[in-house]
Coordinates of C-alpha atoms in Angstrom, one line a residue:
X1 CA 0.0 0.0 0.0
X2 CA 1.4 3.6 -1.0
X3 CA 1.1 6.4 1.7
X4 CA -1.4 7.9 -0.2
X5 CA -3.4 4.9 -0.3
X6 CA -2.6 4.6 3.3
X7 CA -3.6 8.1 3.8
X8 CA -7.0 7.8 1.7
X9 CA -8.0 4.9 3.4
X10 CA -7.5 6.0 7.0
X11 CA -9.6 9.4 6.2
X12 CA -12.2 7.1 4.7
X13 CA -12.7 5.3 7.9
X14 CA -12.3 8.5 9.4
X15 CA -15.3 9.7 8.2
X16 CA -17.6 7.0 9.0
X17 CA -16.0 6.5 12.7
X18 CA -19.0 7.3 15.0
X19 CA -16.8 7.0 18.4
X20 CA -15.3 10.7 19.1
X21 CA -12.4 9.0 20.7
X22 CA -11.2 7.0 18.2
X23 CA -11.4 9.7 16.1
X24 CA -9.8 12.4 17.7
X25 CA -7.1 9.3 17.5
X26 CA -6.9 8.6 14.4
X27 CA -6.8 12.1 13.3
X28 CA -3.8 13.1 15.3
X29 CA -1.8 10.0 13.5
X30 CA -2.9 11.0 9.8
X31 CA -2.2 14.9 11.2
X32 CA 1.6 13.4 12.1
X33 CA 1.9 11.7 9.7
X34 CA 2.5 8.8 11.4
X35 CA 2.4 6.2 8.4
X36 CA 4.2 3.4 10.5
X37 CA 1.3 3.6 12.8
X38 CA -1.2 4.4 10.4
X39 CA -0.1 0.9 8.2
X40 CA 0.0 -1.5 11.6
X41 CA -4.4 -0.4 11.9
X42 CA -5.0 0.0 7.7
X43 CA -2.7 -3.3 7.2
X44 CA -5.8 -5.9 7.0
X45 CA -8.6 -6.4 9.1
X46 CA -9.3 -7.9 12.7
X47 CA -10.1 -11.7 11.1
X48 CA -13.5 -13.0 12.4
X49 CA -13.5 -16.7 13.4
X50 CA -14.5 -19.3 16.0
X51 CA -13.4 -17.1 19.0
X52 CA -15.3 -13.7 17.1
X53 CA -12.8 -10.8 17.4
X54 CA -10.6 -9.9 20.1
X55 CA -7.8 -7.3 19.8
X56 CA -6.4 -4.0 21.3
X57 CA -8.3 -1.1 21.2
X58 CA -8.0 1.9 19.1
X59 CA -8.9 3.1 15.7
X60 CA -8.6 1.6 12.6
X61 CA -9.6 -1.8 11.0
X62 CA -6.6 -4.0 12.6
X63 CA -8.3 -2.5 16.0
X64 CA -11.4 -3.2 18.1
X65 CA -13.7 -0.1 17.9
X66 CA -16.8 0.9 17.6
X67 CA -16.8 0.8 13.6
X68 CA -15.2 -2.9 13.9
X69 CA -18.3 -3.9 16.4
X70 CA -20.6 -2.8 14.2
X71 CA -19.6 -4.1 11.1
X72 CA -19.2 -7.5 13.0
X73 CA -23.0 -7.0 14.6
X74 CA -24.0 -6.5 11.1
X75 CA -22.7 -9.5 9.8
X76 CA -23.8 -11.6 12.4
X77 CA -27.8 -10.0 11.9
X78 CA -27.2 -11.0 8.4
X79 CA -25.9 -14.4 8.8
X80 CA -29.0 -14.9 10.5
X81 CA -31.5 -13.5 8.5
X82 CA -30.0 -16.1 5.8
X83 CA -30.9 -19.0 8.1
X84 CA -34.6 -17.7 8.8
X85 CA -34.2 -16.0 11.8
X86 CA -35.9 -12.9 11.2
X87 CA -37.2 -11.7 14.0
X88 CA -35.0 -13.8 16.3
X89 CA -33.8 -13.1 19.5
X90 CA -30.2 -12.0 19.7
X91 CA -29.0 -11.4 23.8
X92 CA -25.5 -9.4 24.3
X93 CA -23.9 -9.4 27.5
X94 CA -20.3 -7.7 28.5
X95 CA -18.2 -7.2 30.4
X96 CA -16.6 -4.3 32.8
X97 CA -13.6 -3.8 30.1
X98 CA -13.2 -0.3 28.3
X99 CA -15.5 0.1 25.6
X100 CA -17.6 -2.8 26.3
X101 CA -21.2 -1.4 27.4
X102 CA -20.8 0.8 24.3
X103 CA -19.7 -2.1 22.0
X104 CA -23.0 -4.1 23.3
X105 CA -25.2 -0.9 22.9
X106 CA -24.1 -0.7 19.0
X107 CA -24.9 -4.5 18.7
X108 CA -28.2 -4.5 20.0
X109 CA -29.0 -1.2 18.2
X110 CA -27.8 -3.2 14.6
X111 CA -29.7 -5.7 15.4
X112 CA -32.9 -3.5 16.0
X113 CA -32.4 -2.3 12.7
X114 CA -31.7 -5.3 11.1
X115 CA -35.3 -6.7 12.1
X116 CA -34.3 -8.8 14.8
X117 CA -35.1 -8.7 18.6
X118 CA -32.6 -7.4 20.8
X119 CA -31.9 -7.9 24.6
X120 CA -29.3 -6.4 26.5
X121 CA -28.2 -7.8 30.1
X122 CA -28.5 -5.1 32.5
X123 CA -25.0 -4.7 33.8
X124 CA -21.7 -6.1 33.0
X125 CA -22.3 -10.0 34.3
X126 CA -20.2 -12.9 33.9
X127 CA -20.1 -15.0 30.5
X128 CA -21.7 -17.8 31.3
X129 CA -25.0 -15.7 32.6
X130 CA -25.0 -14.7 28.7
X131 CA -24.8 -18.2 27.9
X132 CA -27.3 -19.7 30.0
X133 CA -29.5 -16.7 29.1
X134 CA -29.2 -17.6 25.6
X135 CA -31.1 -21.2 26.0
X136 CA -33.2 -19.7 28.8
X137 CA -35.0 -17.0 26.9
X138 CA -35.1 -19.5 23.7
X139 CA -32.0 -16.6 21.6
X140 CA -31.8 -17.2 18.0
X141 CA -28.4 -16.1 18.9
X142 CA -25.7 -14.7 22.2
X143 CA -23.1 -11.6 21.8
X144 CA -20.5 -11.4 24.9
X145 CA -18.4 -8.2 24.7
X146 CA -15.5 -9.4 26.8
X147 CA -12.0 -10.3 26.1
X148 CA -11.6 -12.4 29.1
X149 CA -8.7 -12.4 30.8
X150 CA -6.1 -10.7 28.2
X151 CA -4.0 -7.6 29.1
X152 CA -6.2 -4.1 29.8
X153 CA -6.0 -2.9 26.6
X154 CA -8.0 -5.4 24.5
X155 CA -11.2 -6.2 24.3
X156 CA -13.3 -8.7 22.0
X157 CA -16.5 -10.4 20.9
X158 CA -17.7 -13.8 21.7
X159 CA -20.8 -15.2 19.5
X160 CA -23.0 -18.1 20.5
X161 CA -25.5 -19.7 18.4
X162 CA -29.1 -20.7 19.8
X163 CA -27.8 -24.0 21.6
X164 CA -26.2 -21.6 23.9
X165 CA -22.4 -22.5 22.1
X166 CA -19.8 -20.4 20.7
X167 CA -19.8 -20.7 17.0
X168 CA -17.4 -23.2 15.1
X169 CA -16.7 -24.2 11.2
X170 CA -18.3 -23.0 8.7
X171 CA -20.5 -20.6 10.9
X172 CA -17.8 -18.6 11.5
X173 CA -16.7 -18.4 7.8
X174 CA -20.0 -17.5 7.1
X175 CA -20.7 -14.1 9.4
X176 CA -17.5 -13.6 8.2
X177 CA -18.6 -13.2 4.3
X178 CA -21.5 -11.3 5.6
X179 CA -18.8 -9.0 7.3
X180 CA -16.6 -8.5 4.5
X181 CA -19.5 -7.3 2.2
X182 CA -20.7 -4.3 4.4
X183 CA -19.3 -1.8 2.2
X184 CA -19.8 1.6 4.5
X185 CA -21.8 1.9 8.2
X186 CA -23.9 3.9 6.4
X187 CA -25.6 1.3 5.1
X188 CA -26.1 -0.2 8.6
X189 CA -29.1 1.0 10.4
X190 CA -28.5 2.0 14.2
X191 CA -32.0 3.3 15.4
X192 CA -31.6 4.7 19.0
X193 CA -34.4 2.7 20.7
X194 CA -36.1 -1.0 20.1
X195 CA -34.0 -2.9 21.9
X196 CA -34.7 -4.3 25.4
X197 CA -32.7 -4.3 28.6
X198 CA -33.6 -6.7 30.7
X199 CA -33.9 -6.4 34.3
X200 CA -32.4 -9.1 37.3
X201 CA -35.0 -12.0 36.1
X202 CA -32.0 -13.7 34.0
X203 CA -29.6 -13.5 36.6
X204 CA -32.4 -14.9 39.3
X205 CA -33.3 -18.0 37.0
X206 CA -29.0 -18.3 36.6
X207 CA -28.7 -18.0 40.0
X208 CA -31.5 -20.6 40.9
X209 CA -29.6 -23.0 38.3
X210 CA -26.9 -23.0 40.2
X211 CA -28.2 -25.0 42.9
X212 CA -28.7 -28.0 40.5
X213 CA -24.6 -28.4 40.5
X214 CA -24.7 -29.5 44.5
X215 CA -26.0 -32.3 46.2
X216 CA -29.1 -31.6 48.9
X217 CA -27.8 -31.8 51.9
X218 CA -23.9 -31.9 51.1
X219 CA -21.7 -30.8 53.6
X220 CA -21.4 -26.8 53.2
X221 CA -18.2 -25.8 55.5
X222 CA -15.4 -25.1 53.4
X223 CA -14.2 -21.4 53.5
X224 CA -12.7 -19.8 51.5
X225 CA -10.6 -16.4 50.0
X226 CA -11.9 -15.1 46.7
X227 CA -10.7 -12.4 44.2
X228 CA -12.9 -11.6 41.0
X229 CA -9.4 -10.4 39.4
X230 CA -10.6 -7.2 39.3
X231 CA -13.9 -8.7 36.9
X232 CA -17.3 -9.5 36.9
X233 CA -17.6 -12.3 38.7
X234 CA -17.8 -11.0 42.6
X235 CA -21.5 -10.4 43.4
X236 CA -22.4 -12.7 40.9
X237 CA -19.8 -15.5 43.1
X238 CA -21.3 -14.4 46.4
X239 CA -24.7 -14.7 45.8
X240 CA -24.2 -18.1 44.6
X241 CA -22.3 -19.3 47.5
X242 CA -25.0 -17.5 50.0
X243 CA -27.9 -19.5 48.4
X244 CA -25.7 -22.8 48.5
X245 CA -25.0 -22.2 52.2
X246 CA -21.3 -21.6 52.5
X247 CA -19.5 -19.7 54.9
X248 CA -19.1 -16.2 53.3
X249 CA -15.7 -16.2 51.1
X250 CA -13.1 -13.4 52.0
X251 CA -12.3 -11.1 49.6
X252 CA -9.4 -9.8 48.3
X253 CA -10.4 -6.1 48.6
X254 CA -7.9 -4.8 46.2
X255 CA -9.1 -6.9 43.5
X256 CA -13.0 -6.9 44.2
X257 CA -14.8 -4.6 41.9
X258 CA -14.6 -4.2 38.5
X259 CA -11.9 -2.1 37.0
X260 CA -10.9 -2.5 33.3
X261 CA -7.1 -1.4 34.3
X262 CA -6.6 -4.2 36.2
X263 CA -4.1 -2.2 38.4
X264 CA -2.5 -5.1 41.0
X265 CA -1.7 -7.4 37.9
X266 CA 0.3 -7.8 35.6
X267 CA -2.2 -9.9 33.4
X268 CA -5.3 -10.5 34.7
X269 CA -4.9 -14.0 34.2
X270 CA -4.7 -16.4 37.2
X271 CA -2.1 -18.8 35.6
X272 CA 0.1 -15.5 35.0
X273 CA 2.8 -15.2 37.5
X274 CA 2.2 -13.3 40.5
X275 CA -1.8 -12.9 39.5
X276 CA -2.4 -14.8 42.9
X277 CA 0.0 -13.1 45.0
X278 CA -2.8 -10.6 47.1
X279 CA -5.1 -14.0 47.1
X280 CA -2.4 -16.0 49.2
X281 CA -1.7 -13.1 51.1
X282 CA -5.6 -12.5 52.2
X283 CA -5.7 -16.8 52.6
X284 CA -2.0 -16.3 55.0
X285 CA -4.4 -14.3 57.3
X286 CA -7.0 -16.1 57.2
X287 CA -6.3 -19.3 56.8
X288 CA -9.0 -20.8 54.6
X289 CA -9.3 -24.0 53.2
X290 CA -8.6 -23.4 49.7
X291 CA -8.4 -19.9 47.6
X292 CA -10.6 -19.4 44.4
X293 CA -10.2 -17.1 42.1
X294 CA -12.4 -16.3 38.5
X295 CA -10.4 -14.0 35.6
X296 CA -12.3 -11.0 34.7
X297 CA -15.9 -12.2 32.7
X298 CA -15.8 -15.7 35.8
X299 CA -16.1 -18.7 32.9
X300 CA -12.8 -19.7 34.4
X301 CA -12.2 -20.9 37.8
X302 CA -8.5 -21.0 39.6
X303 CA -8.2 -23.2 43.1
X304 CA -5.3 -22.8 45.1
X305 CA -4.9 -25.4 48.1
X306 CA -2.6 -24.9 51.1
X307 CA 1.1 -26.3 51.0
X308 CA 3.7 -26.1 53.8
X309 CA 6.3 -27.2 50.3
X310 CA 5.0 -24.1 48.6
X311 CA 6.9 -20.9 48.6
X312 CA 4.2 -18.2 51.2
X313 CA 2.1 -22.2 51.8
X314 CA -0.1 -22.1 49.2
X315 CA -0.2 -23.7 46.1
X316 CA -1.8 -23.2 42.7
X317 CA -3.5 -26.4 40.9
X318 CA -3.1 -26.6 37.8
X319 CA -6.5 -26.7 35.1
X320 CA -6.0 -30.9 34.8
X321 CA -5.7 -31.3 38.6
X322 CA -8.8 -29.4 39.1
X323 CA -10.5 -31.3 36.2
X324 CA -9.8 -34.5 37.4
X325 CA -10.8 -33.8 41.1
X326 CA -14.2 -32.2 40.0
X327 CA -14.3 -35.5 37.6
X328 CA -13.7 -37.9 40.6
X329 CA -16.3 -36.1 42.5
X330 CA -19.3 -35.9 40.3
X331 CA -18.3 -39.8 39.3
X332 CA -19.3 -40.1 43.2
X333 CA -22.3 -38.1 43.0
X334 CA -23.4 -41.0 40.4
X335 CA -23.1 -38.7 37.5
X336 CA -24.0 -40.5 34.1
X337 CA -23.1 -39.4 30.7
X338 CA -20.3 -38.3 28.4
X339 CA -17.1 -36.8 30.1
X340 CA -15.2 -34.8 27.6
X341 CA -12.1 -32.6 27.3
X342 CA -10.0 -31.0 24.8
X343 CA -6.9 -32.5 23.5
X344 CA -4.6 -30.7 25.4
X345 CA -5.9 -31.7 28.7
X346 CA -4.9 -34.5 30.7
X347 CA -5.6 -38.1 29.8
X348 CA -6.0 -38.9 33.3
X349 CA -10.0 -37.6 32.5
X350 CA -10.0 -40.6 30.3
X351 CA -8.9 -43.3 33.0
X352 CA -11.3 -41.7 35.6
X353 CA -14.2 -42.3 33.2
X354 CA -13.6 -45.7 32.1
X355 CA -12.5 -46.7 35.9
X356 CA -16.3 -45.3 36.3
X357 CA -17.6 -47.2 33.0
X358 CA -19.0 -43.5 32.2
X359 CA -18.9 -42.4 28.5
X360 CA -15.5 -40.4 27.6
X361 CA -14.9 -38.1 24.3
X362 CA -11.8 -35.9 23.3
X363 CA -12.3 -32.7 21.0
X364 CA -10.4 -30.0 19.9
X365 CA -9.4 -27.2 21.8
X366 CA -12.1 -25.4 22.9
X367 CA -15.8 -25.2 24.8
X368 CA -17.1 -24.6 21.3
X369 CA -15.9 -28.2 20.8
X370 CA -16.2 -29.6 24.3
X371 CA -20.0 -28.1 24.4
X372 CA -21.2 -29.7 21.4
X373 CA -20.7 -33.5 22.7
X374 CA -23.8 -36.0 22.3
X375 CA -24.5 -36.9 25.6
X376 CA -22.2 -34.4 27.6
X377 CA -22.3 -34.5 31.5
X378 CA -19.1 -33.0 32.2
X379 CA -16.6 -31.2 30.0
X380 CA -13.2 -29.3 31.0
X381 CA -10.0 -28.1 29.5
X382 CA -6.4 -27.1 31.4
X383 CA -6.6 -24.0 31.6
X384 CA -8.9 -23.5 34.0
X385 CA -12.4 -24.3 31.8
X386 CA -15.1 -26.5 33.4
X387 CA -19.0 -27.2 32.2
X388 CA -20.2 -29.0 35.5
X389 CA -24.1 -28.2 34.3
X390 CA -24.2 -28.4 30.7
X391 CA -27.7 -28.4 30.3
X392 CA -28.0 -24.8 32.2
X393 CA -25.1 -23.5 30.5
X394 CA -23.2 -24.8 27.5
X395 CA -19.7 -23.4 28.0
X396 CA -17.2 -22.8 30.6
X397 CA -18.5 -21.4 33.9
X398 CA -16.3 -20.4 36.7
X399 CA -19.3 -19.7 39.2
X400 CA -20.8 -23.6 39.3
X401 CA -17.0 -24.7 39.3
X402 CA -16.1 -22.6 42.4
X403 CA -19.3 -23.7 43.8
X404 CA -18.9 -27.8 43.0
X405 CA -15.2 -27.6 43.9
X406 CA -15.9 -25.7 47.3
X407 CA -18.4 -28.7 47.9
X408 CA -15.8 -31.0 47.6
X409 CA -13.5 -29.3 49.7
X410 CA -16.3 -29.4 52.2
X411 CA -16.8 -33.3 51.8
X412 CA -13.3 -34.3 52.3
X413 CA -13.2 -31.9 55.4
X414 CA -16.0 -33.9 57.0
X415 CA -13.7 -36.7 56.7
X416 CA -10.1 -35.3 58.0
X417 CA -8.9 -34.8 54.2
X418 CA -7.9 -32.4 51.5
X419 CA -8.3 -31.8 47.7
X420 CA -4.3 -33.0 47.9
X421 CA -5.7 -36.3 49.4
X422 CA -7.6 -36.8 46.7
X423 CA -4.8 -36.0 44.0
X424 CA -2.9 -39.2 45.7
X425 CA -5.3 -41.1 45.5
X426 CA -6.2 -40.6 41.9
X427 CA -2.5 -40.8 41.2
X428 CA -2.2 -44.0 42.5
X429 CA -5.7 -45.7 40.9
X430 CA -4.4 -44.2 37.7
X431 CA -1.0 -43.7 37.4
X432 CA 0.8 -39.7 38.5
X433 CA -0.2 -37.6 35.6
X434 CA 1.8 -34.6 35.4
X435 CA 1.0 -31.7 32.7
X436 CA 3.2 -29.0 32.3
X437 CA 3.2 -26.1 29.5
X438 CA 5.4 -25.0 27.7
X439 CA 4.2 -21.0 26.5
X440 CA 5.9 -18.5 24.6
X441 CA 5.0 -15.1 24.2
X442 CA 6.1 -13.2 21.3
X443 CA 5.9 -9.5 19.4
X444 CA 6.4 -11.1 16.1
X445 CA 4.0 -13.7 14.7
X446 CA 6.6 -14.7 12.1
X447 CA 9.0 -16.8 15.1
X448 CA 5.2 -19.1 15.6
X449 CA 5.1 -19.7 12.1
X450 CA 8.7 -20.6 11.6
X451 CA 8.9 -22.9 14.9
X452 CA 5.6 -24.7 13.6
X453 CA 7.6 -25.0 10.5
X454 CA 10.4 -26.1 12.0
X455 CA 9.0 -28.6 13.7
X456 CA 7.2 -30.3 10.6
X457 CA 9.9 -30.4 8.5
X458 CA 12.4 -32.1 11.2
X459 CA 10.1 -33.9 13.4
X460 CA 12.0 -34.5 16.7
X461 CA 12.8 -38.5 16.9
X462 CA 12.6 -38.2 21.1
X463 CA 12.3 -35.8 23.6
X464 CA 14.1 -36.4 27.5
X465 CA 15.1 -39.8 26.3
X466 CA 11.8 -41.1 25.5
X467 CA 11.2 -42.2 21.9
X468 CA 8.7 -40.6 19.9
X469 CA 6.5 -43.1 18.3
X470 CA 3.9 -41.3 16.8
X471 CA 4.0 -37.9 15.5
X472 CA 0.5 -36.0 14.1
X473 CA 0.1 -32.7 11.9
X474 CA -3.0 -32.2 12.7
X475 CA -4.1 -29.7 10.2
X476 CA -4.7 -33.2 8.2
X477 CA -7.3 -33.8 11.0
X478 CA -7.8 -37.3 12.6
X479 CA -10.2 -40.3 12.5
X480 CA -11.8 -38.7 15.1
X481 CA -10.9 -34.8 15.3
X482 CA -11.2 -32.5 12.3
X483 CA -8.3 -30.8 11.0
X484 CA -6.6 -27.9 13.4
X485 CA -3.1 -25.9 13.4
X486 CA -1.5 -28.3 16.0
X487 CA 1.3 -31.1 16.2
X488 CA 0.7 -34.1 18.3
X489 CA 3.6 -36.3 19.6
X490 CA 3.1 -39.9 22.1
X491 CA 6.5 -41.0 22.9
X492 CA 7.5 -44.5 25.0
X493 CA 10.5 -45.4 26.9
X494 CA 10.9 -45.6 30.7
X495 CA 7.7 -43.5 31.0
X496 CA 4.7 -42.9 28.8
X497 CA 4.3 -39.2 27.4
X498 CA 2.5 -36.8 25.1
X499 CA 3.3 -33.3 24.1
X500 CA 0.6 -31.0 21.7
X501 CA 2.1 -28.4 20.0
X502 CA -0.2 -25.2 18.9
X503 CA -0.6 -21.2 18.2
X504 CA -3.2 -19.8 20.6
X505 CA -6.6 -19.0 18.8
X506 CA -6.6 -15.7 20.9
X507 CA -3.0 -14.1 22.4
X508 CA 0.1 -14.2 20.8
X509 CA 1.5 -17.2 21.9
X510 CA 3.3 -20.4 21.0
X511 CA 1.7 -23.1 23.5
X512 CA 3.0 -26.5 24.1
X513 CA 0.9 -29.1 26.3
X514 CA 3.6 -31.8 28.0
X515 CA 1.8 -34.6 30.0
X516 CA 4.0 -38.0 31.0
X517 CA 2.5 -40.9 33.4
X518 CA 4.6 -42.1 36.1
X519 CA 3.7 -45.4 37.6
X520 CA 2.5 -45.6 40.7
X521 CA 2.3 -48.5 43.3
X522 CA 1.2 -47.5 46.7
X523 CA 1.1 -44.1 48.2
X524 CA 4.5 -44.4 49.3
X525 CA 6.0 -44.1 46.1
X526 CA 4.6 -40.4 45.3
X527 CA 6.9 -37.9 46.5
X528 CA 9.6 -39.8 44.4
X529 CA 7.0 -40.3 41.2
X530 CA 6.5 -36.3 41.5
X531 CA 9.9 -35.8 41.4
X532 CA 10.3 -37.6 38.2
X533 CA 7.3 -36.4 36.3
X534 CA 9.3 -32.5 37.3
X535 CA 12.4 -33.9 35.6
X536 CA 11.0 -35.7 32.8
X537 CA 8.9 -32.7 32.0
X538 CA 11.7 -30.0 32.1
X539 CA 13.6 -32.3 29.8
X540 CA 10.7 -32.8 27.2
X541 CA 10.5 -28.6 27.9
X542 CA 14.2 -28.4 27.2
X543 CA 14.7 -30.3 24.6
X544 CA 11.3 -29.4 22.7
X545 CA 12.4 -25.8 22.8
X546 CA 15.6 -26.9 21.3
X547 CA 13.6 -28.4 18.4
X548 CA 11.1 -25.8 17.7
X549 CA 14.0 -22.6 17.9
X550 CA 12.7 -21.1 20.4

C-alpha cells in the first residue's frame, strides 16, 4: 500500500468512525503523519472466526472499535436473516472492560435495525449468565463483549449460536462473508431505541440454576478467600455461594470490583505469574481451606490449596488437577453421561471415566468443541475451563465450578482430608499424571510460524530420552478430530508421554501441552513419582524448545 493509499484509506474510515475517541485518535496520527502507525491499523482487518474478534483497542480496521463492532453486529444480523431468523432473539452481555457497554449498545441497536429482537443484560455479568441466558430465553443467537482475561488494553467479541455454544466451522466463515460485504456503516441501520434491557430475572433463574450443580444436603463448611481479578464475577460468586449455604468467602479487597485497568496485575490472568500473590496473602491471614479465584468475565475458575512445600504455603492447581478432582467427584455423585475434554488436557479424565464405566470423548481445543458432545455431562479443559451443568449452561463457567469444587473441599473436610488427598489417590488408581506447559509469548508472529515449520519439517525422533512413536500434523485432521493448526507427539520409553504443539486462537502465543504418566504403586511411592514427572517434564520442555528454535 502507498502512503497515499494509506492516507486515503485512514480518512475514509475517518469519516464514517462514529466514536469521538477513536477519532480524535486517528486524526492526530494522519495529522503526524504517522504512516508506520497508520499501516499497523490499515494493514488488513481484525479476522473474524471461532473465537469472534478480540484485539487491542483503538482506531482503525486491525483495531477493536466501535466501527469494527458494528460491522461484526451487522454480519452476524445478516448471517442470521439467511438461516430464517428474522425476528429472532439476539441477547448481548459484556463485560466491565473499556469500551464494552458501548460495543454491546451498538450491537443491540444493529440488530434493531436489522429486524431482529434485541436484549441487552442489564450490567456487565459474567459470560456464562450470557450463555445460560441464551437457552433460557429461547435466543436465536448470544453476543458477549469481553476479552476475558487478556491484558487491559484489548477487548473482543464472543458469539453463540441458539444452543447456547460459541460458533465453530463453517459458521464462522459464514458471518464472516456477511462482514466483509458491508461496504460503508452507512448502510447499517443503528436506530436509538427498540431494543430491550432486561432487568435481574436472567440472573435470578442463573442463579436458581446453580443450585442443581450440588447435592441436597452436602456438607457446606469449606471457607474460602476469593478475588474476582478485578472482573465481573464477585456479586455474581457471592450470591451463589449464600444461596448454596457456604460460609461467606473473603475477599481480596484490592481486586473486588470491576476495574478495566486491572491495576495489581500484571495480566489478569490467574495462571500468569504473580496474579495470585494478594489472594495467598488474604488466605495467610486467614487461613481458609482453599483460595478461588475467577479471571475477569468468571467462565474460568483457579483453586489454590494450602502447602507447607509451597513458597508463602499455598499452592496453585493446575487446570488438569482441578478437572480431574471435579471428575472424581461428580463420578461419586453418580453422575452418568459423556465426560469430555480437549486435546490438550490431561488423559487422566480418560482413566477416571472408564474406571467409572461413564462415556468419555476428546475434541479439539475449545468449549465450542467440548460443548457440542452428544451426551455431555461434564466437560473441562487445562486452563482452568469447566462445564459441571451443561444443560443450564453450555460453556465454561467459573461460578458452578467454584461452587462444586468448594463442595468438595467441604466433603473431604468432613472426613479429616484435603483436595491433595484426593490427587494421591487418583494418582495412585491411575498412574501420577503430570502436565506442564510449555508458553511463549512473542511481538512477532513470524517466530510461531517458523517454529511450527520447524517442527514439521524435522520432526523431533525423542524428547528427555523417551522415543517418539507417533508424530501427528493435525491440520490433516484425525479419525476422530477435524483438521486444526497443531502437532501431536506420544512417545514411550521408561515413562509414557504426550506433548501437543499449537498457536493460541486468541493471544500471541506459542503453547506447548507436555503430560507423561509415572507409575505408581502405593502411596509411598509419590513424592519420588512427583519428582520424576518435574524432571521428565523440564527435559521434554528443554529439549522441545531446542527443536522448535525457540
Amino acid at each position: 500500500m502507498t502512503q497515499d493509499d494509506l492516507l486515503t484509506r485512514a480518512q475514509a474510515w475517518l469519516a464514517e468512525d462514529p466514536d469521538a475517541e477513536t477519532r480524535e485518535e486517528l486524526a492526530r496520527l494522519i495529522e503526524a503523519g504517522a504512516t508506520d502507525e497508520l499501516a499497523a491499523r490499515f494493514s488488513g482487518t481484525l479476522q473474524f472466526g471461532t473465537a469472534g474478534l478480540r484485539g487491542e483497542l483503538g482506531a482503525g480496521p486491525m483495531r477493536m472499535n466501535r466501527s469494527v463492532v458494528i460491522r461484526a453486529a451487522a454480519g452476524l444480523a445478516a448471517y442470521l436473516k439467511a438461516k430464517g431468523q428474522t425476528g429472532g432473539l439476539v441477547v448481548v452481555g459484556y463485560d466491565a472492560r473499556y469500551k464494552s457497554a458501548d460495543f454491546a449498545r451498538d450491537t443491540a441497536a444493529v440488530m434493531t435495525g436489522a429486524g431482529l429482537r434485541a436484549a441487552l443484560l442489564p450490567r456487565p455479568l459474567p459470560t456464562p449468565v450470557l450463555a445460560y441466558a441464551i437457552r433460557h430465553l429461547g435466543a436465536v443467537a448470544g453476543v458477549e463483549v469481553t476479552a476475558s482475561h487478556n491484558p487491559p488494553r484489548d477487548n473482543g467479541y464472543k458469539v453463540y449460536l441458539g444452543d447456547g455454544s460459541q460458533i465453530v466451522p463453517p459458521a464462522d466463515a459464514e458471518i464472516a462473508a456477511e462482514i466483509d460485504a458491508i461496504r460503508s456503516l452507512h448502510d447499517v441501520p443503528r436506530p436509538e431505541t427498540g431494543w430491550e434491557t432486561l432487568g435481574d430475572e436472567v440472573l435470578a433463574a442463573y442463579l436458581e440454576r446453580t443450585d442443581a450443580v450440588l447435592t441436597p444436603g452436602s456438607p457446606r463448611t469449606a471457607r474460602t478467600v476469593y478475588t474476582a481479578m478485578h472482573g465481573v464475577g464477585k456479586d455474581v460468586l457471592t450470591a451463589a455461594f449464600a444461596r448454596a449455604g457456604f460460609p461467606p468467602p473473603a475477599l481480596v479487597a484490592a481486586q473486588a470490583e470491576p476495574d478495566p485497568a486491572f491495576p495489581t496485575v500484571a495480566f489478569p490472568n490467574p495462571e500468569e505469574p504473580g496474579a495470585m500473590d494478594l489472594a495467598f496473602e488474604a488466605a495467610r491471614a486467614v487461613d481458609p481451606d482453599l483460595v478461588i479465584a475467577n479471571d475477569p468475565d468468571a467462565d474460568r475458575c483457579a483453586v489454590a490449596v494450602p502447602d507447607a512445600d509451597a513458597e508463602g504455603g499455598w499452592r496453585m492447581l493446575r487446570g488438569d488437577e482441578v478437572g480431574a478432582l471435579l471428575a472424581a467427584h461428580l463420578v461419586h455423585k453418580g453422575a452418568t453421561g459423556v465426560f469430555a475434554e480437549s486435546i490438550v488436557s490431561s488423559s487422566l479424565l480418560g482413566r477416571i471415566a472408564e474406571a467409572a464405566g461413564v462415556g468419555y470423548e476428546e475434541t479439539l481445543t475449545g468449549f465450542k468443541w467440548i460443548a457440542r458432545v452428544d451426551g455431555l455431562r461434564y466437560g473441562y479443559e487445562e486452563a482452568l475451563g469447566y462445564c459441571v451443568d451443561p444443560e443450564g449452561v453450555r460453556d465454561k463457567d467459573g461460578i458452578t465450578a467454584a461452587l462444586l469444587v468448594t463442595e468438595l473441599a467441604s466433603v473431604l473436610k468432613e472426613q479429616g482430608r484435603t483436595l491433595t488427598d484426593l490427587l494421591d489417590d487418583l494418582a495412585v488408581a491411575h498412574g501420577l499424571h503430570a502436565t506442564d506447559q510449555l508458553s511463549v509469548r512473542v511481538e512477532d508472529l513470524g517466530i510461531i510460524a517458523n517454529a511450527m515449520a520447524a517442527l514439521r519439517e524435522r520432526p523431533p525422533v525423542s524428547l528427555a530420552g523417551l522415543t517418539v512413536v507417533s508424530a501427528e500434523d493435525l491440520t490433516k485432521g484425525t479419525e476422530s478430530l477435524p483438521p486444526t493448526d497443531g502437532l501431536r507427539y506420544h512417545l514411550e520409553g521408561a515413562y509414557r508421554a504426550r506433548v501437543i504443539v499449537r498457536p493460541s486462537g486468541t493471544e500471541p502465543k506459542l503453547k506447548c501441552y507436555l503430560e507423561v504418566v509415572v507409575p505408581v504403586g502405593d502411596g509411598s511411592e509419590l513424592t519420588t513419582a512427583r519428582a520424576k514427572g518435574a524432571e521428565v517434564l523440564a527435559a521434554i520442555k528443554r529439549d522441545l524448545s531446542e527443536a522448535a528454535g525457540l
